[in-house]
Coordinates of C-alpha atoms and ligand atoms in Angstrom, one line a residue:
M1 CA 38.6 78.4 -47.4
G2 CA 40.8 77.8 -43.7
T3 CA 43.1 80.9 -44.9
S4 CA 40.3 83.7 -45.2
R5 CA 38.6 82.4 -42.1
M6 CA 41.9 82.4 -40.6
F7 CA 42.4 86.2 -42.3
R8 CA 39.3 86.8 -40.5
I9 CA 39.6 85.9 -37.0
F10 CA 43.3 87.9 -37.8
V11 CA 41.3 91.2 -38.6
V12 CA 38.6 90.6 -35.9
L13 CA 41.3 90.1 -33.2
G14 CA 43.5 92.7 -34.7
S15 CA 40.6 95.6 -34.3
A16 CA 40.1 94.1 -30.6
F17 CA 43.2 94.9 -29.9
M18 CA 43.5 97.9 -30.9
I19 CA 40.4 99.4 -29.2
L20 CA 42.0 97.7 -25.8
L21 CA 45.0 100.0 -27.1
I22 CA 42.8 103.5 -27.2
I23 CA 41.1 102.5 -24.0
I24 CA 44.7 101.9 -22.7
Y25 CA 45.5 105.5 -24.0
W26 CA 43.1 107.3 -22.9
D27 CA 43.8 106.6 -19.8
D28 CA 46.9 107.3 -19.9
V29 CA 46.6 110.3 -21.3
G30 CA 44.0 111.2 -18.8
A31 CA 46.6 110.4 -16.1
S32 CA 49.5 112.4 -17.3
H33 CA 47.1 114.8 -18.0
F34 CA 46.5 115.4 -13.6
Y35 CA 49.7 115.6 -13.2
L36 CA 50.4 118.1 -16.2
H37 CA 48.1 121.4 -14.6
T38 CA 48.8 120.8 -10.5
P39 CA 49.1 124.4 -10.0
V40 CA 52.1 125.2 -9.0
S41 CA 51.2 127.4 -5.6
P42 CA 48.2 127.1 -4.1
G43 CA 45.7 128.8 -4.8
P44 CA 41.7 128.4 -6.1
K45 CA 40.8 124.4 -7.4
V46 CA 40.0 124.6 -10.9
P47 CA 38.0 121.4 -12.5
H48 CA 40.4 119.5 -14.9
P49 CA 38.9 120.1 -17.7
V50 CA 37.8 116.8 -19.7
P51 CA 40.2 116.8 -23.4
Q52 CA 37.7 118.4 -26.2
K53 CA 39.5 116.5 -28.9
R54 CA 42.5 114.0 -29.8
P55 CA 45.2 116.2 -30.9
Q56 CA 46.6 115.2 -34.6
T57 CA 45.2 112.1 -36.4
S58 CA 48.6 110.2 -35.6
R59 CA 48.3 106.5 -36.0
A60 CA 50.6 105.6 -33.6
P61 CA 52.7 108.7 -32.0
S62 CA 54.9 107.9 -29.3
F63 CA 53.6 108.2 -25.9
L64 CA 55.0 111.5 -25.1
S65 CA 55.4 113.1 -28.1
D66 CA 51.6 113.3 -28.3
I67 CA 51.2 114.8 -24.9
D68 CA 53.8 117.3 -26.3
A69 CA 51.0 118.1 -28.7
F70 CA 48.3 118.0 -26.2
V71 CA 50.2 119.9 -24.2
N72 CA 51.2 122.6 -26.5
Q73 CA 47.0 123.5 -27.3
F74 CA 46.9 124.8 -23.7
L75 CA 50.1 127.0 -24.0
E76 CA 49.3 127.8 -27.4
P77 CA 49.5 132.1 -26.0
G78 CA 52.1 132.1 -24.4
T79 CA 55.2 133.2 -26.4
G80 CA 57.5 135.5 -26.9
E81 CA 57.1 138.8 -28.8
P82 CA 54.5 140.9 -27.7
T83 CA 52.2 140.9 -31.1
D84 CA 49.1 143.3 -31.5
A85 CA 47.1 141.2 -31.2
A86 CA 44.1 142.6 -28.5
P87 CA 43.1 139.7 -25.8
A88 CA 40.0 138.2 -26.6
D89 CA 38.0 139.6 -23.6
T90 CA 35.2 137.7 -24.7
S91 CA 35.3 134.4 -22.6
N92 CA 32.7 134.5 -19.3
Q93 CA 34.2 133.1 -15.6
S94 CA 33.3 129.8 -15.7
E95 CA 35.5 129.3 -18.8
K96 CA 38.1 131.5 -17.5
A97 CA 38.7 129.7 -14.7
E98 CA 39.3 126.0 -17.0
E99 CA 41.8 128.7 -18.4
R100 CA 44.4 129.3 -15.9
Y101 CA 46.9 127.3 -17.0
I102 CA 47.1 129.4 -19.6
P103 CA 50.5 131.7 -19.4
R104 CA 47.9 134.9 -18.3
R105 CA 49.2 137.9 -19.2
E106 CA 48.3 141.5 -17.9
W107 CA 47.3 143.8 -20.8
K108 CA 48.9 147.0 -20.7
I109 CA 47.8 149.3 -23.5
H110 CA 51.1 151.3 -24.7
L111 CA 50.7 154.2 -27.0
T112 CA 53.9 154.4 -27.7
P113 CA 55.6 151.7 -30.0
L114 CA 58.2 149.6 -27.5
A115 CA 61.9 151.4 -29.4
P116 CA 63.5 150.1 -31.6
E117 CA 67.0 150.2 -30.3
L118 CA 66.1 147.9 -27.8
R119 CA 64.2 145.9 -30.2
D120 CA 67.7 145.7 -32.0
R121 CA 69.1 145.2 -29.1
Q122 CA 67.5 142.3 -28.0
E123 CA 68.0 140.7 -31.5
Q124 CA 72.0 140.6 -31.7
R125 CA 72.9 139.4 -27.5
R126 CA 70.5 136.7 -29.2
R127 CA 72.1 136.4 -32.5
L128 CA 75.5 136.4 -30.5
L129 CA 74.2 133.4 -28.1
Q130 CA 73.3 131.7 -31.0
E131 CA 76.7 132.3 -33.7
M132 CA 78.9 131.8 -30.2
C133 CA 77.2 128.2 -29.3
A134 CA 77.6 127.0 -32.9
N135 CA 80.8 128.2 -33.3
D136 CA 83.6 125.9 -32.2
S137 CA 86.6 128.3 -31.2
V138 CA 83.9 129.0 -28.2
L139 CA 84.6 126.2 -26.2
F140 CA 83.7 125.0 -22.5
H141 CA 82.5 121.8 -20.7
G142 CA 79.3 120.6 -21.4
K143 CA 78.8 123.2 -24.0
N144 CA 77.5 120.1 -26.4
R145 CA 75.8 117.9 -24.4
S146 CA 71.8 117.9 -25.0
F147 CA 69.5 119.2 -22.7
D148 CA 68.6 115.6 -21.6
D149 CA 72.2 114.9 -20.2
I150 CA 72.2 118.5 -18.1
P151 CA 71.6 116.8 -14.7
N152 CA 69.0 117.9 -12.6
K153 CA 70.9 119.7 -9.2
E154 CA 72.3 121.8 -12.5
L155 CA 68.9 123.5 -13.5
D156 CA 67.8 125.2 -10.1
H157 CA 69.6 128.2 -11.1
L158 CA 65.5 128.1 -13.6
I159 CA 62.6 130.1 -11.8
V160 CA 59.4 129.6 -13.4
D161 CA 56.4 130.9 -13.4
D162 CA 53.2 129.1 -14.6
R163 CA 50.9 131.8 -14.2
H164 CA 52.6 134.3 -16.9
G165 CA 54.5 131.7 -18.9
I166 CA 58.4 133.0 -17.6
I167 CA 61.4 131.1 -17.4
Y168 CA 64.1 133.2 -15.3
C169 CA 67.7 131.9 -14.9
Y170 CA 69.1 134.2 -12.0
V171 CA 72.2 134.7 -12.0
P172 CA 73.7 135.9 -7.8
K173 CA 75.5 139.3 -8.1
V174 CA 73.0 140.2 -11.5
A175 CA 70.1 142.0 -9.8
C176 CA 69.2 138.6 -9.1
S177 CA 67.3 140.1 -5.9
N178 CA 65.0 142.4 -8.0
W179 CA 64.1 139.9 -10.1
K180 CA 63.5 136.7 -7.8
R181 CA 61.6 139.6 -5.9
I182 CA 59.5 140.5 -9.7
M183 CA 58.6 136.7 -10.0
I184 CA 57.4 136.2 -6.3
I185 CA 55.1 139.1 -6.6
L186 CA 54.4 137.3 -9.9
S187 CA 53.6 133.7 -8.6
E188 CA 51.1 135.3 -6.5
S189 CA 53.0 133.2 -3.3
L190 CA 53.4 135.8 -1.0
L191 CA 49.2 136.2 -1.2
Q192 CA 48.1 132.9 1.0
E193 CA 49.9 134.8 3.4
G194 CA 47.8 138.2 3.4
V195 CA 50.8 140.1 1.5
P196 CA 49.1 140.9 -1.4
Q197 CA 51.4 143.2 -2.4
R198 CA 52.9 144.6 -5.5
D199 CA 56.3 146.5 -3.6
P200 CA 59.6 144.5 -4.8
L201 CA 61.2 146.4 -1.8
A202 CA 58.1 145.1 0.6
I203 CA 59.0 141.2 0.6
P204 CA 62.1 140.8 3.0
R205 CA 65.1 139.6 2.2
D206 CA 65.6 136.8 3.9
L207 CA 62.5 135.2 1.9
V208 CA 63.8 136.2 -1.7
H209 CA 66.8 134.1 -1.5
N210 CA 64.7 131.1 0.5
S211 CA 64.3 128.8 -1.8
S212 CA 60.8 127.8 -0.8
M213 CA 59.8 130.9 -2.3
H214 CA 60.9 129.0 -6.0
F215 CA 59.3 126.8 -8.0
T216 CA 62.8 126.1 -10.2
F217 CA 63.3 123.4 -12.6
N218 CA 65.3 120.7 -10.4
K219 CA 61.9 120.7 -8.0
F220 CA 60.1 118.8 -10.9
W221 CA 61.3 115.9 -10.2
K222 CA 59.8 115.9 -7.3
R223 CA 56.0 116.9 -8.4
Y224 CA 55.9 115.4 -12.0
G225 CA 58.1 112.1 -11.8
K226 CA 58.3 110.6 -14.6
F227 CA 57.3 113.3 -16.9
A228 CA 59.8 116.0 -15.5
R229 CA 61.9 116.4 -17.8
H230 CA 59.0 116.2 -21.0
L231 CA 57.5 119.0 -19.1
M232 CA 60.3 121.2 -18.5
K233 CA 61.7 120.5 -22.5
V234 CA 57.5 121.3 -23.2
K235 CA 57.9 125.0 -20.8
L236 CA 61.1 125.8 -22.6
K237 CA 60.0 125.6 -25.6
K238 CA 56.7 127.3 -25.0
Y239 CA 57.2 129.9 -21.7
T240 CA 59.5 133.1 -22.0
K241 CA 62.8 132.7 -20.9
F242 CA 65.4 135.6 -19.8
L243 CA 68.5 136.0 -17.9
F244 CA 70.4 138.5 -16.7
V245 CA 74.6 139.1 -17.1
R246 CA 77.0 141.7 -16.1
D247 CA 80.5 141.7 -17.2
P248 CA 82.3 138.3 -15.4
F249 CA 85.0 140.7 -14.3
V250 CA 83.4 143.6 -12.2
R251 CA 80.7 140.3 -11.2
L252 CA 84.0 138.6 -8.9
I253 CA 84.5 142.2 -8.1
S254 CA 81.2 142.4 -6.9
A255 CA 81.1 138.6 -5.2
Y256 CA 83.8 140.0 -2.8
R257 CA 83.2 142.7 -1.7
N258 CA 79.5 142.0 -0.6
K259 CA 80.6 138.1 0.4
F260 CA 84.2 139.2 2.3
E261 CA 84.2 142.7 2.9
L262 CA 81.8 142.5 4.5
P263 CA 81.2 140.0 8.0
N264 CA 79.4 137.0 6.5
E265 CA 79.8 134.1 9.3
D266 CA 78.8 131.8 6.4
F267 CA 81.3 132.7 3.5
Y268 CA 83.5 133.3 6.4
R269 CA 83.7 129.8 6.9
R270 CA 83.1 128.2 4.3
F271 CA 85.9 130.3 2.0
A272 CA 87.7 133.0 3.3
Q273 CA 89.3 130.6 6.5
V274 CA 90.3 127.9 3.3
M275 CA 91.4 131.4 1.5
L276 CA 93.2 132.5 4.9
R277 CA 94.7 129.0 5.4
R278 CA 96.0 128.6 2.1
Y279 CA 97.3 131.3 0.7
A280 CA 97.9 133.8 3.8
N281 CA 99.7 131.7 5.3
Q282 CA 97.2 131.7 8.5
P283 CA 97.5 127.9 9.7
T284 CA 94.7 129.1 12.0
P285 CA 92.4 131.7 11.2
P286 CA 90.1 133.4 13.9
A287 CA 87.5 131.1 14.3
S288 CA 84.7 133.9 13.9
V289 CA 84.4 136.5 11.1
D290 CA 83.4 139.2 14.1
E291 CA 87.2 138.1 15.2
A292 CA 88.3 138.5 12.0
F293 CA 87.0 141.6 11.7
S294 CA 88.3 143.0 14.6
L295 CA 91.6 142.0 14.1
G296 CA 90.9 143.3 10.6
I297 CA 92.2 140.2 8.9
H298 CA 89.7 139.1 5.7
P299 CA 91.3 137.6 2.8
S300 CA 92.3 140.1 -0.2
F301 CA 90.8 140.5 -3.3
S302 CA 93.9 138.4 -4.6
H303 CA 93.8 135.7 -2.8
F304 CA 89.7 134.9 -3.5
I305 CA 91.8 135.7 -6.9
Q306 CA 94.0 132.7 -5.9
Y307 CA 91.4 131.0 -4.6
L308 CA 89.5 130.4 -7.8
L309 CA 92.3 129.8 -9.9
D310 CA 93.4 126.5 -7.8
P311 CA 93.0 123.6 -9.4
Q312 CA 92.0 122.4 -5.8
T313 CA 88.9 124.5 -5.4
E314 CA 86.8 122.7 -8.1
K315 CA 88.1 119.4 -6.7
D316 CA 86.6 120.0 -3.2
M317 CA 83.2 121.1 -5.0
P318 CA 81.4 123.4 -7.7
F319 CA 82.0 127.1 -7.9
N320 CA 79.7 128.6 -5.4
E321 CA 76.8 130.5 -7.6
H322 CA 77.9 133.5 -6.9
W323 CA 81.4 133.4 -8.8
R324 CA 80.2 130.4 -11.0
Q325 CA 80.3 131.3 -14.7
V326 CA 76.9 131.4 -16.3
Y327 CA 77.4 129.4 -18.9
R328 CA 77.6 126.3 -16.0
L329 CA 74.1 128.6 -14.2
C330 CA 71.6 129.1 -17.7
H331 CA 73.3 126.7 -20.5
P332 CA 72.5 129.1 -23.1
C333 CA 73.7 126.6 -25.5
Q334 CA 70.7 124.3 -24.8
I335 CA 67.8 126.6 -23.4
Q336 CA 67.1 129.5 -26.2
Y337 CA 66.7 132.9 -24.0
D338 CA 64.7 135.1 -25.1
F339 CA 65.6 138.1 -23.5
V340 CA 69.1 138.4 -22.3
G341 CA 69.5 141.9 -20.0
H342 CA 72.7 143.5 -18.9
L343 CA 73.2 145.1 -16.4
E344 CA 74.9 147.5 -17.4
T345 CA 71.6 148.5 -18.8
A346 CA 69.9 147.2 -16.7
E347 CA 67.1 149.5 -16.4
E348 CA 65.9 150.4 -20.1
D349 CA 66.6 146.6 -20.6
A350 CA 63.9 146.0 -17.7
E351 CA 61.6 148.5 -18.5
H352 CA 61.4 146.5 -22.0
L353 CA 61.2 142.9 -20.5
L354 CA 58.2 143.8 -18.6
R355 CA 57.0 145.4 -20.8
L356 CA 57.8 141.4 -23.7
L357 CA 56.7 139.7 -20.5
R358 CA 53.0 142.0 -20.5
V359 CA 53.3 142.1 -17.4
D360 CA 54.6 146.3 -17.0
N361 CA 51.5 146.8 -14.6
V362 CA 51.6 145.0 -12.1
V363 CA 55.2 145.5 -11.4
E364 CA 57.4 147.8 -11.9
F365 CA 61.7 147.0 -11.5
P366 CA 63.2 148.9 -8.2
T367 CA 65.6 151.2 -9.2
S368 CA 68.8 150.6 -7.0
S369 CA 70.2 153.1 -4.9
R370 CA 72.7 150.6 -3.8
N371 CA 76.6 151.2 -4.2
L372 CA 76.6 149.5 -7.1
T373 CA 80.1 148.5 -8.3
A374 CA 81.0 149.9 -11.4
S375 CA 83.0 148.6 -14.9
S376 CA 85.8 151.8 -14.0
W377 CA 87.3 150.5 -10.9
E378 CA 87.8 147.2 -12.7
S379 CA 91.8 148.9 -13.1
D380 CA 92.2 149.3 -9.0
W381 CA 90.5 146.0 -8.2
F382 CA 93.3 144.3 -10.3
S383 CA 96.5 146.0 -9.7
T384 CA 97.0 143.4 -6.8
V385 CA 96.5 140.8 -9.2
P386 CA 99.4 139.5 -11.1
V387 CA 99.0 139.6 -15.0
E388 CA 100.1 136.1 -15.8
A389 CA 97.1 135.1 -12.6
R390 CA 94.5 137.8 -15.0
R391 CA 95.0 135.7 -17.8
E392 CA 94.2 132.8 -16.5
L393 CA 91.2 134.3 -14.7
Y394 CA 90.5 135.6 -18.2
K395 CA 90.2 132.0 -19.3
L396 CA 88.3 130.9 -17.1
Y397 CA 85.6 132.9 -17.4
E398 CA 86.3 133.0 -22.0
P399 CA 82.6 131.9 -22.5
D400 CA 81.0 134.6 -19.9
F401 CA 82.8 137.3 -22.1
R402 CA 82.1 135.7 -25.4
L403 CA 78.3 134.6 -25.2
F404 CA 77.4 137.5 -24.0
G405 CA 78.9 140.1 -25.7
Y406 CA 81.3 142.2 -23.3
E407 CA 85.1 143.0 -24.7
K408 CA 88.4 141.5 -23.1
P409 CA 90.0 143.0 -21.5
D410 CA 93.1 144.0 -23.1
S411 CA 94.4 146.3 -21.2
L412 CA 94.4 144.4 -18.0
L413 CA 95.6 141.5 -19.5
N414 CA 98.6 142.7 -21.4
E415 CA 100.7 145.0 -19.6
Ligands
LIG501 C1 28.9 131.0 -20.3 O1 29.4 130.3 -20.1 C2 28.8 128.9 -20.2 C3 29.6 127.5 -20.7 O2 29.9 127.9 -22.0 C4 27.1 129.3 -20.2 O3 26.6 128.3 -19.9 C5 27.2 130.4 -19.5 O4 25.7 131.0 -20.2 C6 27.8 131.7 -19.8 N1 27.6 132.4 -18.8 C7 27.6 133.6 -19.3 C8 27.4 135.4 -18.5 O5 27.7 134.2 -20.5
LIG502 C1 84.3 132.0 -34.5 O1 85.2 132.2 -33.4 C2 86.0 133.3 -34.0 C3 87.2 133.8 -33.2 O2 87.7 132.8 -31.6 C4 85.9 133.8 -35.4 O3 87.5 134.4 -35.9 C5 85.2 133.5 -36.2 O4 85.1 134.2 -37.3 C6 84.0 132.1 -35.5 N1 83.5 131.3 -36.6 C7 82.5 132.1 -37.1 C8 81.6 130.5 -38.4 O5 81.9 132.7 -37.1
LIG503 C1 82.3 120.4 -29.2 O1 81.8 119.2 -30.9 C2 83.2 120.0 -31.4 C3 82.5 119.3 -33.1 O2 80.9 119.0 -33.5 C4 84.1 119.0 -31.6 O3 85.3 120.4 -32.0 C5 84.0 120.1 -30.1 O4 85.9 119.5 -29.4 C6 83.7 119.6 -29.4 N1 83.9 120.1 -27.9 C7 83.9 119.3 -26.0 C8 83.7 120.3 -25.1 O5 83.1 118.3 -26.5
LIG504 C1 62.2 129.2 4.1 O1 61.1 128.9 4.8 C2 60.1 128.2 5.3 C3 58.6 128.2 5.4 O2 58.5 129.3 4.2 C4 61.2 128.0 6.5 O3 60.4 126.5 6.8 C5 62.3 128.3 6.2 O4 63.2 127.6 7.7 C6 62.8 129.2 5.5 N1 64.6 128.7 5.3 C7 65.6 129.9 5.7 C8 66.9 129.5 5.2 O5 65.1 130.5 5.5
LIG505 C1 81.0 153.0 -2.9 O1 82.2 152.0 -2.6 C2 83.1 152.9 -3.1 C3 84.2 151.3 -2.8 O2 84.0 150.5 -1.8 C4 83.5 154.0 -1.9 O3 85.0 154.0 -2.3 C5 83.0 154.7 -2.1 O4 82.9 156.0 -1.4 C6 81.1 154.5 -2.2 N1 80.1 155.5 -2.4 C7 79.6 155.7 -1.5 C8 78.3 156.7 -2.3 O5 78.8 155.1 -0.8

């Protein structure tokens, strides 16, 4: 008799405990829910919807994986390639308001299907990335680590747009100003300042590069606390992720032209003075960039390359973003990009991408009238750089060449 009574008490206590667990658990889900749907930029306040039903019937799911399932319900529509499904435009206003955090698509009817070449091109670029990430002969620092092991500060180039479900990894010197402009327009973060514009070029340059304009992954920590990592992963899974790259050597020429051939006080003080001191026999370089330019002094392209190859440079601080390798900025082996644009095919790629993102009736990619650095100048620029240095430089940027399908510049390396 004693054992059966013990058993009954045990069952009752057990059930009570389970019920208690469920109550606590619900509370937690409610709390996290509050975090998950904080709007990115100030906009109309939206009531937090009450969860309709518990996701799945898993008995003892881990807290976070359950949130994952929960969040996924809401994010479901926001993935990759466009489907041909028409938007369900039957929801009425109040339902729409509740669904504001579902990535929004600005529909445009296309009479012509996307050119198959463009689709194939993306397919090839994505496949190449996968192959190179899996190929052990392509080695670089940080390749093997998991997403969780990437420090927050290295996620500062990933700009998130929750409204449309887009993540953009910006690479300086690869049309990044214009793509940042597009991200600003999509995020509608200028609306409250009374600038309801859709013209990317109307956004002033200093605003474009002001980091307060962009919600990047490294800011998640501040907003979402302990949920940050998890939320990043959910967004990475559900959102459309893109980046733009270009020939790595041409990018370096472009960086040099932009930062050292034109007077730039900041870059002069932080980098040019160092180069002049170290490689140009100028123990006391002019104090300001104006003074230096009036004396016709600036580091040569060859000095710049020397600076990049100098082991001391990376010891002092990580490469500046204008010449940091794309694999270090965008983590292409941890993040599966849906779209890889090349600057060399920028216009076609932009059109394809905006269509893929379904925002091509909101924004247009501004065509550049600037004097772009052309690949054909490469041999001229590198003529002052010793062949040995070119080979070392190639090693430094080899992962970018291989990951993104840029040919090894044999003519430069075998002279
Ligand atoms: C909108 O939806 C709400 C709740 O689903 C419903 O009560 C209301 O009648 C609907 N309004 C219209 C105009 O369909
Ligand atoms: C990995 O890359 C090397 C070239 O460095 C190539 O020869 C090899 O076939 C690649 N391996 C795979 C599995 O693709
Ligand atoms: C990554 O892992 C592969 C085998 O899985 C190993 O051969 C390679 O050395 C590792 N690379 C780095 C940079 O740790
Ligand atoms: C960036 O913008 C914020 C507010 O919009 C402003 O306070 C700040 O000074 C700006 N920073 C720079 C570097 O312009
Ligand atoms: C573009 O820049 C190159 C080199 O900086 C210069 O030689 C060329 O004249 C420029 N072209 C135009 C149209 O400005």
